[in-house]
XYZ file of C-alpha atoms in Angstrom:
147
model
C 0.000 0.000 0.000
C 1.370 3.370 -0.994
C 1.675 6.096 1.654
C 2.823 9.663 1.603
C 5.211 11.051 4.220
C 2.447 12.800 6.135
C 0.419 9.561 6.221
C 3.032 7.543 8.104
C 1.210 5.824 10.951
C 3.309 2.754 11.684
C 6.910 2.295 12.785
C 7.356 -0.155 9.902
C 6.820 2.745 7.491
C 10.343 3.878 8.354
C 11.608 0.698 6.712
C 10.331 1.996 3.375
C 12.687 4.972 3.128
C 15.065 5.117 0.159
C 18.664 4.101 0.938
C 19.949 7.737 0.769
C 17.708 8.557 3.741
C 19.495 5.909 5.814
C 22.840 7.267 4.639
C 21.893 10.731 5.897
C 20.420 9.490 9.173
C 23.426 7.258 9.817
C 25.805 10.107 9.026
C 23.928 12.338 11.470
C 24.200 9.738 14.245
C 27.898 9.104 13.556
C 28.695 12.820 13.535
C 26.807 13.239 16.810
C 28.773 10.398 18.402
C 32.066 12.043 17.402
C 30.855 15.360 18.830
C 29.707 13.544 21.985
C 33.226 12.133 22.299
C 34.606 15.678 22.165
C 32.006 17.125 24.557
C 32.471 14.261 27.016
C 36.184 15.035 27.109
C 35.422 18.524 28.436
C 32.315 17.863 30.547
C 30.923 15.203 32.804
C 27.896 14.469 34.903
C 24.183 14.145 34.283
C 23.603 17.876 33.780
C 26.207 18.027 31.033
C 24.680 14.966 29.357
C 21.171 16.450 29.593
C 22.342 19.797 28.214
C 24.219 18.111 25.365
C 21.292 15.849 24.490
C 18.887 18.787 24.552
C 21.179 20.876 22.356
C 21.475 18.095 19.772
C 17.711 17.513 19.666
C 17.091 21.255 19.354
C 19.669 21.505 16.551
C 17.942 18.644 14.722
C 14.402 19.950 15.201
C 14.892 23.692 14.698
C 15.187 23.421 10.894
C 12.041 21.261 10.892
C 10.095 23.930 12.780
C 11.306 26.657 10.425
C 10.575 24.669 7.256
C 7.172 23.485 8.507
C 6.192 27.104 9.193
C 6.552 27.745 5.455
C 4.253 24.883 4.444
C 0.700 25.470 3.251
C -2.127 23.549 1.586
C -0.132 23.533 -1.665
C 2.727 21.555 -0.103
C 3.472 18.343 -1.954
C 3.978 15.233 0.148
C 5.891 12.556 -1.759
C 5.368 8.856 -1.271
C 7.676 7.410 1.379
C 9.773 5.534 -1.181
C 10.232 8.702 -3.268
C 11.275 11.161 -0.575
C 14.363 13.311 -0.963
C 16.775 13.644 1.960
C 17.149 17.406 1.707
C 13.798 18.674 0.492
C 11.407 16.396 2.388
C 12.857 15.940 5.904
C 10.281 18.307 7.400
C 7.222 16.597 5.895
C 6.927 13.519 8.111
C 4.029 12.864 10.425
C 4.821 14.514 13.764
C 5.358 11.291 15.707
C 8.319 10.412 13.460
C 10.324 13.295 14.954
C 9.706 11.889 18.436
C 11.018 8.489 17.377
C 14.033 10.054 15.646
C 14.770 12.200 18.709
C 14.513 9.185 21.020
C 16.889 7.278 18.738
C 19.386 10.143 18.820
C 19.135 10.373 22.616
C 19.796 6.635 22.820
C 23.031 6.965 20.822
C 24.133 10.051 22.771
C 23.506 8.269 26.079
C 25.221 5.067 24.981
C 28.229 6.993 23.682
C 28.390 9.120 26.846
C 28.334 5.978 28.963
C 31.013 4.292 26.852
C 33.251 7.376 26.931
C 32.730 7.681 30.695
C 34.116 4.178 31.159
C 36.973 4.568 28.705
C 37.623 7.549 26.478
C 40.057 6.504 23.775
C 40.177 5.948 20.043
C 39.275 2.269 20.287
C 36.091 2.990 22.271
C 35.164 5.690 19.786
C 35.751 3.325 16.855
C 33.705 0.509 18.409
C 30.850 2.897 19.245
C 30.873 4.287 15.693
C 30.919 0.784 14.198
C 28.016 -0.345 16.378
C 25.996 2.766 15.487
C 26.788 2.333 11.800
C 25.665 -1.293 11.728
C 22.503 -0.677 13.756
C 21.383 2.631 12.253
C 21.977 1.480 8.694
C 20.296 -1.904 9.361
C 17.122 -1.251 7.310
C 19.314 -0.403 4.329
C 21.405 -3.555 4.894
C 18.199 -5.583 4.670
C 17.217 -3.836 1.464
C 20.675 -4.095 -0.105
C 21.549 -7.663 0.879
C 18.265 -9.223 1.941
C 15.402 -10.046 -0.327
C 16.063 -10.243 -4.063
């Protein structure tokens, strides 16, 4: 069944994104983990983690708020499989941003925890590899799964 971005109503709909969407989302998570590594080197404690997580979520959602404020009844909503990474990121159903924010907070928290235990290049590399494999998983299924 075909759905447009604003009609997403099931978590499984996220599995229908084109591969470039996963590339962008994975890149965003990996970049955030590297920045978390740097921030964790200068700050510690739950307040620093909360402030960092809030700043990242705000930085990810602010462009969405701005772009959504420019939408009107003429706005075109592409089908999920046809979305463009740059021009359609602000057209999802609202709940999708909550799921994406929760996912980002998971990776920030996991990275913060890992870097609190051991902050070195190996821990960073393992955290990045784990995030890459997990975040890109739906694309792995599409690329190497079913014919």
